[in-house]
């Protein structure tokens, strides 16, 4: 379709839309109410619930920290606590930055730049989180095996089913990490292309 | 009350513009309605601070495009097929399915452009001059010209590849 044909079609569509006006004053003013559903707000709410769960688990680990009686279990505990406290705060902060982008006093280019930067940061953080989850899986297993069953996850003798379930869990996390990384990578690259084009 | 009446008048005058922008940036009816409401909300929010330094249409396009842009946040689906059931606002007695099909094809072409090009294309189709496009987008008029030539080439390429 040539550009001239598009222009003619667009103009015809605009004429039809002119004849089809259907907004009433009531509809317009009801759209201005804060009750509108913002999908990003929903996303923030999910992240907030996730953060509360992380903090809850972290507090549980702190309360039982004395049960971690070897240096490597204590290291696992410290690592798990760090991830559970720091990562949700960083993600919520990134989401807040995107939500609070000023779109009323900036032009299209500025908004695109600010948005692409904020999105790139959020995506990088989420990519980092995916990699951390792989290490976290082992650290958490060590910490909770000790806290809940008083067993050393790294030294205990396991039967074939226990070993198989660990292998299955590793494959599962590797698959999720790879899939998540690829998706985020694609979106991050597209955000970076826009930034390169504009800067 | 004066402010509200003025706002309602502006929205009623320009509802077609909002409709076209929201159709350009969404892939289905629900998202479009959602974005439409979001655009009106953002316009109302910034209406109080609008100073008549620029044209009301320039202000409106800027807010609407910025809102559409930041709504791409959850899923970026450039190149997906157009799945809006009816591109035009509502079926009339003179509903023309062939016209609707051509519109769908046009939107399919435009939606393959990147987000910046999409905004430029919309403003070009709206009949805006390069200077006004520059004012809305923040690009220089010469840059607008260069990018629009590139968009034309891209669209030609799309036709060749079909």
mmCIF file of C-alpha atoms in Angstrom:
data_model
loop_
_atom_site.group_PDB
_atom_site.id
_atom_site.type_symbol
_atom_site.label_atom_id
_atom_site.label_comp_id
_atom_site.label_asym_id
_atom_site.label_seq_id
_atom_site.Cartn_x
_atom_site.Cartn_y
_atom_site.Cartn_z
ATOM 1 C CA UNK A 1 0.000 0.000 0.000
ATOM 2 C CA UNK A 2 1.498 3.332 -1.096
ATOM 3 C CA UNK A 3 1.673 6.297 1.258
ATOM 4 C CA UNK A 4 -0.718 8.347 -0.882
ATOM 5 C CA UNK A 5 -3.275 5.561 -0.767
ATOM 6 C CA UNK A 6 -2.843 5.419 2.999
ATOM 7 C CA UNK A 7 -3.421 9.154 3.290
ATOM 8 C CA UNK A 8 -6.644 8.912 1.262
ATOM 9 C CA UNK A 9 -7.835 5.972 3.349
ATOM 10 C CA UNK A 10 -6.944 7.748 6.582
ATOM 11 C CA UNK A 11 -8.823 10.834 5.521
ATOM 12 C CA UNK A 12 -11.885 8.763 4.618
ATOM 13 C CA UNK A 13 -11.715 7.035 8.002
ATOM 14 C CA UNK A 14 -11.429 10.414 9.749
ATOM 15 C CA UNK A 15 -14.565 11.633 7.952
ATOM 16 C CA UNK A 16 -16.472 8.528 9.040
ATOM 17 C CA UNK A 17 -15.290 8.948 12.617
ATOM 18 C CA UNK A 18 -16.481 12.560 12.579
ATOM 19 C CA UNK A 19 -19.981 11.336 11.775
ATOM 20 C CA UNK A 20 -19.913 8.664 14.451
ATOM 21 C CA UNK A 21 -19.204 10.718 17.524
ATOM 22 C CA UNK A 22 -20.714 8.998 20.495
ATOM 23 C CA UNK A 23 -19.055 10.310 23.645
ATOM 24 C CA UNK A 24 -21.362 12.052 26.090
ATOM 25 C CA UNK A 25 -20.299 14.514 28.758
ATOM 26 C CA UNK A 26 -20.978 11.854 31.404
ATOM 27 C CA UNK A 27 -18.772 9.281 29.680
ATOM 28 C CA UNK A 28 -15.954 11.805 29.308
ATOM 29 C CA UNK A 29 -16.013 12.862 32.938
ATOM 30 C CA UNK A 30 -16.276 9.287 34.186
ATOM 31 C CA UNK A 31 -13.075 8.546 32.219
ATOM 32 C CA UNK A 32 -11.289 11.223 34.203
ATOM 33 C CA UNK A 33 -11.843 9.446 37.501
ATOM 34 C CA UNK A 34 -8.887 7.767 39.163
ATOM 35 C CA UNK A 35 -10.750 4.428 39.158
ATOM 36 C CA UNK A 36 -9.284 3.532 35.753
ATOM 37 C CA UNK A 37 -7.401 0.246 35.623
ATOM 38 C CA UNK A 38 -3.726 0.711 35.107
ATOM 39 C CA UNK A 39 -2.101 -2.543 34.140
ATOM 40 C CA UNK A 40 1.210 -1.427 35.446
ATOM 41 C CA UNK A 41 -0.320 -0.756 38.808
ATOM 42 C CA UNK A 42 -1.533 -4.359 38.813
ATOM 43 C CA UNK A 43 2.002 -5.491 38.052
ATOM 44 C CA UNK A 44 3.327 -3.393 40.942
ATOM 45 C CA UNK A 45 0.754 -4.981 43.238
ATOM 46 C CA UNK A 46 1.972 -8.471 42.281
ATOM 47 C CA UNK A 47 5.534 -7.384 42.947
ATOM 48 C CA UNK A 48 4.483 -5.890 46.282
ATOM 49 C CA UNK A 49 2.828 -9.146 47.364
ATOM 50 C CA UNK A 50 5.980 -10.977 46.227
ATOM 51 C CA UNK A 51 8.112 -8.597 48.284
ATOM 52 C CA UNK A 52 6.006 -9.176 51.405
ATOM 53 C CA UNK A 53 6.405 -12.954 50.953
ATOM 54 C CA UNK A 54 10.179 -12.538 50.505
ATOM 55 C CA UNK A 55 10.418 -10.392 53.652
ATOM 56 C CA UNK A 56 8.327 -12.961 55.580
ATOM 57 C CA UNK A 57 10.659 -15.783 54.545
ATOM 58 C CA UNK A 58 13.690 -13.633 55.361
ATOM 59 C CA UNK A 59 12.365 -12.932 58.864
ATOM 60 C CA UNK A 60 11.757 -16.666 59.343
ATOM 61 C CA UNK A 61 15.410 -17.338 58.400
ATOM 62 C CA UNK A 62 16.685 -14.604 60.768
ATOM 63 C CA UNK A 63 14.678 -16.024 63.679
ATOM 64 C CA UNK A 64 16.160 -19.498 63.023
ATOM 65 C CA UNK A 65 19.612 -18.386 61.931
ATOM 66 C CA UNK A 66 21.337 -19.967 64.956
ATOM 67 C CA UNK A 67 20.331 -23.412 63.646
ATOM 68 C CA UNK A 68 22.730 -22.921 60.712
ATOM 69 C CA UNK A 69 25.785 -24.406 62.392
ATOM 70 C CA UNK A 70 28.409 -24.643 59.646
ATOM 71 C CA UNK A 71 30.196 -21.865 57.777
ATOM 72 C CA UNK A 72 28.723 -22.856 54.397
ATOM 73 C CA UNK A 73 25.151 -23.047 55.719
ATOM 74 C CA UNK A 74 25.643 -19.640 57.325
ATOM 75 C CA UNK A 75 26.988 -18.352 53.999
ATOM 76 C CA UNK A 76 23.899 -19.775 52.275
ATOM 77 C CA UNK A 77 21.742 -18.042 54.910
ATOM 78 C CA UNK A 78 23.427 -14.671 54.407
ATOM 79 C CA UNK A 79 23.201 -15.002 50.613
ATOM 80 C CA UNK A 80 19.496 -15.957 50.764
ATOM 81 C CA UNK A 81 18.737 -13.081 53.147
ATOM 82 C CA UNK A 82 20.541 -10.602 50.900
ATOM 83 C CA UNK A 83 18.604 -11.711 47.821
ATOM 84 C CA UNK A 84 15.276 -11.787 49.661
ATOM 85 C CA UNK A 85 15.753 -8.266 51.027
ATOM 86 C CA UNK A 86 17.607 -6.428 48.279
ATOM 87 C CA UNK A 87 16.095 -7.756 45.042
ATOM 88 C CA UNK A 88 12.418 -6.938 45.789
ATOM 89 C CA UNK A 89 13.388 -3.423 46.909
ATOM 90 C CA UNK A 90 15.343 -2.839 43.693
ATOM 91 C CA UNK A 91 12.500 -4.187 41.506
ATOM 92 C CA UNK A 92 9.855 -2.103 43.310
ATOM 93 C CA UNK A 93 12.066 0.945 42.942
ATOM 94 C CA UNK A 94 12.458 0.359 39.196
ATOM 95 C CA UNK A 95 8.715 -0.095 38.778
ATOM 96 C CA UNK A 96 8.113 3.113 40.716
ATOM 97 C CA UNK A 97 10.445 4.986 38.378
ATOM 98 C CA UNK A 98 8.526 3.790 35.320
ATOM 99 C CA UNK A 99 5.163 4.557 36.905
ATOM 100 C CA UNK A 100 6.219 8.058 37.848
ATOM 101 C CA UNK A 101 7.484 9.052 34.406
ATOM 102 C CA UNK A 102 6.310 12.543 33.638
ATOM 103 C CA UNK A 103 4.357 12.404 30.407
ATOM 104 C CA UNK A 104 2.531 15.696 30.595
ATOM 105 C CA UNK A 105 5.452 18.092 30.225
ATOM 106 C CA UNK A 106 7.705 16.152 27.865
ATOM 107 C CA UNK A 107 7.651 15.608 24.128
ATOM 108 C CA UNK A 108 7.434 12.228 22.412
ATOM 109 C CA UNK A 109 11.208 11.856 22.028
ATOM 110 C CA UNK A 110 11.913 12.663 25.694
ATOM 111 C CA UNK A 111 9.199 10.289 26.868
ATOM 112 C CA UNK A 112 10.533 7.561 24.612
ATOM 113 C CA UNK A 113 14.062 8.100 25.946
ATOM 114 C CA UNK A 114 13.012 8.164 29.604
ATOM 115 C CA UNK A 115 10.728 5.189 29.193
ATOM 116 C CA UNK A 116 13.290 3.107 27.284
ATOM 117 C CA UNK A 117 15.961 3.834 29.921
ATOM 118 C CA UNK A 118 13.665 2.964 32.811
ATOM 119 C CA UNK A 119 12.502 -0.185 31.070
ATOM 120 C CA UNK A 120 16.042 -1.268 30.236
ATOM 121 C CA UNK A 121 17.021 -0.919 33.897
ATOM 122 C CA UNK A 122 14.024 -2.930 35.059
ATOM 123 C CA UNK A 123 14.669 -5.682 32.522
ATOM 124 C CA UNK A 124 18.373 -5.908 33.394
ATOM 125 C CA UNK A 125 17.430 -6.243 37.026
ATOM 126 C CA UNK A 126 14.991 -9.016 36.196
ATOM 127 C CA UNK A 127 17.628 -10.786 34.085
ATOM 128 C CA UNK A 128 19.992 -10.577 37.051
ATOM 129 C CA UNK A 129 17.248 -12.001 39.263
ATOM 130 C CA UNK A 130 16.869 -14.992 36.952
ATOM 131 C CA UNK A 131 20.551 -15.863 37.304
ATOM 132 C CA UNK A 132 20.450 -15.358 41.048
ATOM 133 C CA UNK A 133 17.494 -17.731 41.304
ATOM 134 C CA UNK A 134 19.726 -20.550 40.078
ATOM 135 C CA UNK A 135 22.194 -20.115 42.952
ATOM 136 C CA UNK A 136 19.351 -19.291 45.305
ATOM 137 C CA UNK A 137 17.764 -22.693 44.673
ATOM 138 C CA UNK A 138 20.765 -24.476 46.247
ATOM 139 C CA UNK A 139 21.187 -21.917 49.025
ATOM 140 C CA UNK A 140 17.507 -22.102 50.011
ATOM 141 C CA UNK A 141 17.549 -25.914 49.949
ATOM 142 C CA UNK A 142 20.535 -25.932 52.332
ATOM 143 C CA UNK A 143 18.997 -23.345 54.670
ATOM 144 C CA UNK A 144 15.544 -24.915 54.932
ATOM 145 C CA UNK A 145 16.749 -28.525 55.140
ATOM 146 C CA UNK A 146 18.664 -27.445 58.228
ATOM 147 C CA UNK A 147 16.006 -25.180 59.764
ATOM 148 C CA UNK A 148 13.043 -27.514 59.219
ATOM 149 C CA UNK A 149 14.604 -31.011 59.415
ATOM 150 C CA UNK A 150 17.973 -30.382 61.027
ATOM 151 C CA UNK A 151 19.706 -32.060 58.035
ATOM 152 C CA UNK A 152 22.791 -30.911 56.185
ATOM 153 C CA UNK A 153 21.571 -30.770 52.568
ATOM 154 C CA UNK A 154 25.118 -30.860 51.205
ATOM 155 C CA UNK A 155 26.283 -33.895 53.203
ATOM 156 C CA UNK A 156 23.237 -36.021 53.819
ATOM 157 C CA UNK A 157 22.972 -39.350 52.001
ATOM 158 C CA UNK A 158 20.152 -39.320 49.489
ATOM 159 C CA UNK A 159 18.252 -42.126 47.857
ATOM 160 C CA UNK A 160 17.798 -42.287 44.088
ATOM 161 C CA UNK A 161 14.459 -40.393 44.191
ATOM 162 C CA UNK A 162 15.921 -37.512 46.148
ATOM 163 C CA UNK A 163 18.790 -37.246 43.676
ATOM 164 C CA UNK A 164 16.398 -37.463 40.741
ATOM 165 C CA UNK A 165 14.224 -34.706 42.158
ATOM 166 C CA UNK A 166 17.299 -32.482 42.520
ATOM 167 C CA UNK A 167 18.263 -33.151 38.898
ATOM 168 C CA UNK A 168 14.691 -32.418 37.826
ATOM 169 C CA UNK A 169 14.686 -29.171 39.830
ATOM 170 C CA UNK A 170 18.001 -28.120 38.262
ATOM 171 C CA UNK A 171 16.651 -28.769 34.759
ATOM 172 C CA UNK A 172 13.495 -26.878 35.582
ATOM 173 C CA UNK A 173 15.381 -23.829 36.853
ATOM 174 C CA UNK A 174 17.816 -23.949 33.901
ATOM 175 C CA UNK A 175 14.896 -24.091 31.471
ATOM 176 C CA UNK A 176 13.048 -21.227 33.194
ATOM 177 C CA UNK A 177 16.239 -19.146 33.391
ATOM 178 C CA UNK A 178 17.041 -19.712 29.720
ATOM 179 C CA UNK A 179 13.491 -18.944 28.605
ATOM 180 C CA UNK A 180 13.242 -15.871 30.840
ATOM 181 C CA UNK A 181 16.677 -14.616 29.850
ATOM 182 C CA UNK A 182 15.911 -14.960 26.144
ATOM 183 C CA UNK A 183 12.598 -13.104 26.442
ATOM 184 C CA UNK A 184 14.072 -10.299 28.535
ATOM 185 C CA UNK A 185 17.101 -10.110 26.276
ATOM 186 C CA UNK A 186 14.924 -9.609 23.209
ATOM 187 C CA UNK A 187 12.903 -6.839 24.855
ATOM 188 C CA UNK A 188 15.993 -5.179 26.360
ATOM 189 C CA UNK A 189 17.680 -5.186 22.948
ATOM 190 C CA UNK A 190 14.693 -3.523 21.355
ATOM 191 C CA UNK A 191 14.678 -0.852 24.114
ATOM 192 C CA UNK A 192 18.393 -0.305 23.538
ATOM 193 C CA UNK A 193 17.931 0.018 19.777
ATOM 194 C CA UNK A 194 15.452 2.817 20.370
ATOM 195 C CA UNK A 195 17.877 4.520 22.758
ATOM 196 C CA UNK A 196 20.717 4.255 20.217
ATOM 197 C CA UNK A 197 18.516 5.695 17.526
ATOM 198 C CA UNK A 198 17.530 8.676 19.671
ATOM 199 C CA UNK A 199 20.777 9.518 21.452
ATOM 200 C CA UNK B 1 -17.475 24.120 35.935
ATOM 201 C CA UNK B 2 -16.126 26.375 33.188
ATOM 202 C CA UNK B 3 -12.976 24.263 33.021
ATOM 203 C CA UNK B 4 -14.980 21.040 32.880
ATOM 204 C CA UNK B 5 -17.243 22.320 30.106
ATOM 205 C CA UNK B 6 -14.233 23.458 28.080
ATOM 206 C CA UNK B 7 -12.531 20.096 28.552
ATOM 207 C CA UNK B 8 -15.651 18.188 27.467
ATOM 208 C CA UNK B 9 -15.939 20.375 24.380
ATOM 209 C CA UNK B 10 -12.314 19.691 23.388
ATOM 210 C CA UNK B 11 -12.631 15.941 23.908
ATOM 211 C CA UNK B 12 -15.880 15.794 21.925
ATOM 212 C CA UNK B 13 -14.268 17.717 19.092
ATOM 213 C CA UNK B 14 -11.272 15.415 19.036
ATOM 214 C CA UNK B 15 -12.642 12.010 19.954
ATOM 215 C CA UNK B 16 -11.789 10.720 16.485
ATOM 216 C CA UNK B 17 -8.134 11.661 16.989
ATOM 217 C CA UNK B 18 -7.976 9.778 20.290
ATOM 218 C CA UNK B 19 -9.660 6.825 18.632
ATOM 219 C CA UNK B 20 -7.097 6.731 15.819
ATOM 220 C CA UNK B 21 -4.129 6.959 18.179
ATOM 221 C CA UNK B 22 -5.455 4.269 20.489
ATOM 222 C CA UNK B 23 -6.173 1.961 17.549
ATOM 223 C CA UNK B 24 -2.635 2.437 16.274
ATOM 224 C CA UNK B 25 -1.039 1.426 19.583
ATOM 225 C CA UNK B 26 -3.178 -1.522 20.626
ATOM 226 C CA UNK B 27 -3.918 -4.991 19.299
ATOM 227 C CA UNK B 28 -7.403 -5.677 20.585
ATOM 228 C CA UNK B 29 -10.630 -3.969 21.549
ATOM 229 C CA UNK B 30 -10.215 -4.214 25.327
ATOM 230 C CA UNK B 31 -6.721 -2.731 25.277
ATOM 231 C CA UNK B 32 -7.949 0.020 23.006
ATOM 232 C CA UNK B 33 -10.804 0.980 25.353
ATOM 233 C CA UNK B 34 -8.385 0.858 28.249
ATOM 234 C CA UNK B 35 -5.913 3.128 26.487
ATOM 235 C CA UNK B 36 -8.702 5.476 25.367
ATOM 236 C CA UNK B 37 -9.756 5.973 28.969
ATOM 237 C CA UNK B 38 -6.142 6.407 30.031
ATOM 238 C CA UNK B 39 -5.572 9.102 27.394
ATOM 239 C CA UNK B 40 -8.680 11.051 28.462
ATOM 240 C CA UNK B 41 -7.593 10.729 32.089
ATOM 241 C CA UNK B 42 -4.083 12.031 31.328
ATOM 242 C CA UNK B 43 -5.505 14.887 29.260
ATOM 243 C CA UNK B 44 -7.762 15.886 32.147
ATOM 244 C CA UNK B 45 -4.861 15.651 34.588
ATOM 245 C CA UNK B 46 -2.711 18.018 32.548
ATOM 246 C CA UNK B 47 -5.539 20.235 31.307
ATOM 247 C CA UNK B 48 -5.132 22.589 34.274
ATOM 248 C CA UNK B 49 -1.490 23.229 33.440
ATOM 249 C CA UNK B 50 -2.101 23.715 29.724
ATOM 250 C CA UNK B 51 -0.961 27.191 28.707
ATOM 251 C CA UNK B 52 -2.052 28.398 25.327
ATOM 252 C CA UNK B 53 1.602 28.644 24.227
ATOM 253 C CA UNK B 54 1.064 25.800 21.790
ATOM 254 C CA UNK B 55 -2.004 24.797 19.823
ATOM 255 C CA UNK B 56 -4.544 22.691 21.676
ATOM 256 C CA UNK B 57 -4.131 19.960 19.026
ATOM 257 C CA UNK B 58 -0.342 19.915 19.546
ATOM 258 C CA UNK B 59 -0.832 19.512 23.302
ATOM 259 C CA UNK B 60 -3.396 16.802 22.741
ATOM 260 C CA UNK B 61 -1.308 14.758 20.311
ATOM 261 C CA UNK B 62 1.680 15.020 22.636
ATOM 262 C CA UNK B 63 -0.183 13.766 25.698
ATOM 263 C CA UNK B 64 -2.030 11.062 23.762
ATOM 264 C CA UNK B 65 1.124 9.761 22.082
ATOM 265 C CA UNK B 66 3.096 9.835 25.338
ATOM 266 C CA UNK B 67 0.322 7.936 27.096
ATOM 267 C CA UNK B 68 0.170 5.363 24.304
ATOM 268 C CA UNK B 69 3.927 5.018 24.400
ATOM 269 C CA UNK B 70 4.148 4.323 28.099
ATOM 270 C CA UNK B 71 1.313 1.817 27.815
ATOM 271 C CA UNK B 72 3.559 -0.460 25.750
ATOM 272 C CA UNK B 73 5.177 -1.342 29.008
ATOM 273 C CA UNK B 74 3.627 -4.761 29.574
ATOM 274 C CA UNK B 75 3.975 -6.340 26.182
ATOM 275 C CA UNK B 76 5.737 -5.113 23.121
ATOM 276 C CA UNK B 77 4.271 -6.870 20.165
ATOM 277 C CA UNK B 78 5.560 -5.142 17.109
ATOM 278 C CA UNK B 79 4.598 -7.017 13.971
ATOM 279 C CA UNK B 80 1.706 -8.974 15.398
ATOM 280 C CA UNK B 81 -1.377 -9.286 13.221
ATOM 281 C CA UNK B 82 -4.084 -6.687 13.672
ATOM 282 C CA UNK B 83 -6.815 -8.319 15.675
ATOM 283 C CA UNK B 84 -9.175 -5.415 16.199
ATOM 284 C CA UNK B 85 -12.579 -6.632 15.059
ATOM 285 C CA UNK B 86 -13.796 -3.386 13.615
ATOM 286 C CA UNK B 87 -11.310 -0.665 12.943
ATOM 287 C CA UNK B 88 -13.880 2.062 12.594
ATOM 288 C CA UNK B 89 -15.812 3.264 15.606
ATOM 289 C CA UNK B 90 -19.075 1.459 15.069
ATOM 290 C CA UNK B 91 -21.032 -0.186 12.302
ATOM 291 C CA UNK B 92 -23.292 2.158 10.406
ATOM 292 C CA UNK B 93 -26.001 1.517 7.865
ATOM 293 C CA UNK B 94 -23.391 2.146 5.188
ATOM 294 C CA UNK B 95 -20.928 -0.358 6.619
ATOM 295 C CA UNK B 96 -18.433 -1.200 3.937
ATOM 296 C CA UNK B 97 -16.555 -4.439 4.510
ATOM 297 C CA UNK B 98 -14.109 -3.745 1.668
ATOM 298 C CA UNK B 99 -13.227 -0.370 3.189
ATOM 299 C CA UNK B 100 -12.805 -2.051 6.573
ATOM 300 C CA UNK B 101 -10.465 -4.616 5.014
ATOM 301 C CA UNK B 102 -8.314 -1.908 3.464
ATOM 302 C CA UNK B 103 -8.142 -0.142 6.815
ATOM 303 C CA UNK B 104 -7.062 -3.362 8.452
ATOM 304 C CA UNK B 105 -4.337 -3.789 5.844
ATOM 305 C CA UNK B 106 -3.159 -0.221 6.376
ATOM 306 C CA UNK B 107 -2.963 -0.696 10.143
ATOM 307 C CA UNK B 108 -1.113 -3.977 9.624
ATOM 308 C CA UNK B 109 1.533 -2.125 7.592
ATOM 309 C CA UNK B 110 1.843 0.696 10.125
ATOM 310 C CA UNK B 111 2.088 -1.658 13.080
ATOM 311 C CA UNK B 112 5.222 -3.190 11.618
ATOM 312 C CA UNK B 113 7.026 0.113 12.087
ATOM 313 C CA UNK B 114 8.974 0.793 15.266
ATOM 314 C CA UNK B 115 7.427 2.880 18.011
ATOM 315 C CA UNK B 116 8.995 6.194 16.948
ATOM 316 C CA UNK B 117 8.137 5.661 13.284
ATOM 317 C CA UNK B 118 4.588 4.723 14.212
ATOM 318 C CA UNK B 119 4.097 8.077 15.963
ATOM 319 C CA UNK B 120 5.588 9.966 13.000
ATOM 320 C CA UNK B 121 3.426 8.044 10.549
ATOM 321 C CA UNK B 122 0.285 8.841 12.505
ATOM 322 C CA UNK B 123 1.067 12.543 12.523
ATOM 323 C CA UNK B 124 1.886 12.469 8.817
ATOM 324 C CA UNK B 125 -1.423 10.769 8.019
ATOM 325 C CA UNK B 126 -3.184 13.329 10.183
ATOM 326 C CA UNK B 127 -1.891 15.893 7.696
ATOM 327 C CA UNK B 128 0.527 17.601 10.080
ATOM 328 C CA UNK B 129 3.350 19.714 8.650
ATOM 329 C CA UNK B 130 6.941 18.765 9.484
ATOM 330 C CA UNK B 131 7.244 21.766 11.839
ATOM 331 C CA UNK B 132 4.243 20.683 13.892
ATOM 332 C CA UNK B 133 5.404 17.049 13.910
ATOM 333 C CA UNK B 134 8.749 18.353 15.174
ATOM 334 C CA UNK B 135 7.043 20.329 17.937
ATOM 335 C CA UNK B 136 5.053 17.301 19.079
ATOM 336 C CA UNK B 137 7.880 14.786 18.894
ATOM 337 C CA UNK B 138 10.856 16.903 19.961
ATOM 338 C CA UNK B 139 12.799 16.050 16.783
ATOM 339 C CA UNK B 140 14.101 18.747 14.464
ATOM 340 C CA UNK B 141 12.065 19.394 11.285
ATOM 341 C CA UNK B 142 14.926 18.130 9.099
ATOM 342 C CA UNK B 143 15.205 14.990 11.205
ATOM 343 C CA UNK B 144 11.453 14.485 10.827
ATOM 344 C CA UNK B 145 11.891 14.736 7.037
ATOM 345 C CA UNK B 146 14.732 12.202 6.991
ATOM 346 C CA UNK B 147 12.827 9.749 9.157
ATOM 347 C CA UNK B 148 9.668 10.066 7.100
ATOM 348 C CA UNK B 149 11.622 9.282 3.906
ATOM 349 C CA UNK B 150 12.964 6.208 5.670
ATOM 350 C CA UNK B 151 9.446 5.197 6.696
ATOM 351 C CA UNK B 152 8.283 5.504 3.077
ATOM 352 C CA UNK B 153 11.124 3.239 1.979
ATOM 353 C CA UNK B 154 10.275 0.743 4.705
ATOM 354 C CA UNK B 155 6.638 0.657 3.620
ATOM 355 C CA UNK B 156 7.666 0.114 -0.013
ATOM 356 C CA UNK B 157 9.903 -2.724 1.121
ATOM 357 C CA UNK B 158 6.997 -4.260 3.019
ATOM 358 C CA UNK B 159 4.943 -4.276 -0.188
ATOM 359 C CA UNK B 160 7.800 -5.893 -2.126
ATOM 360 C CA UNK B 161 8.169 -8.565 0.548
ATOM 361 C CA UNK B 162 4.475 -9.408 0.550
#
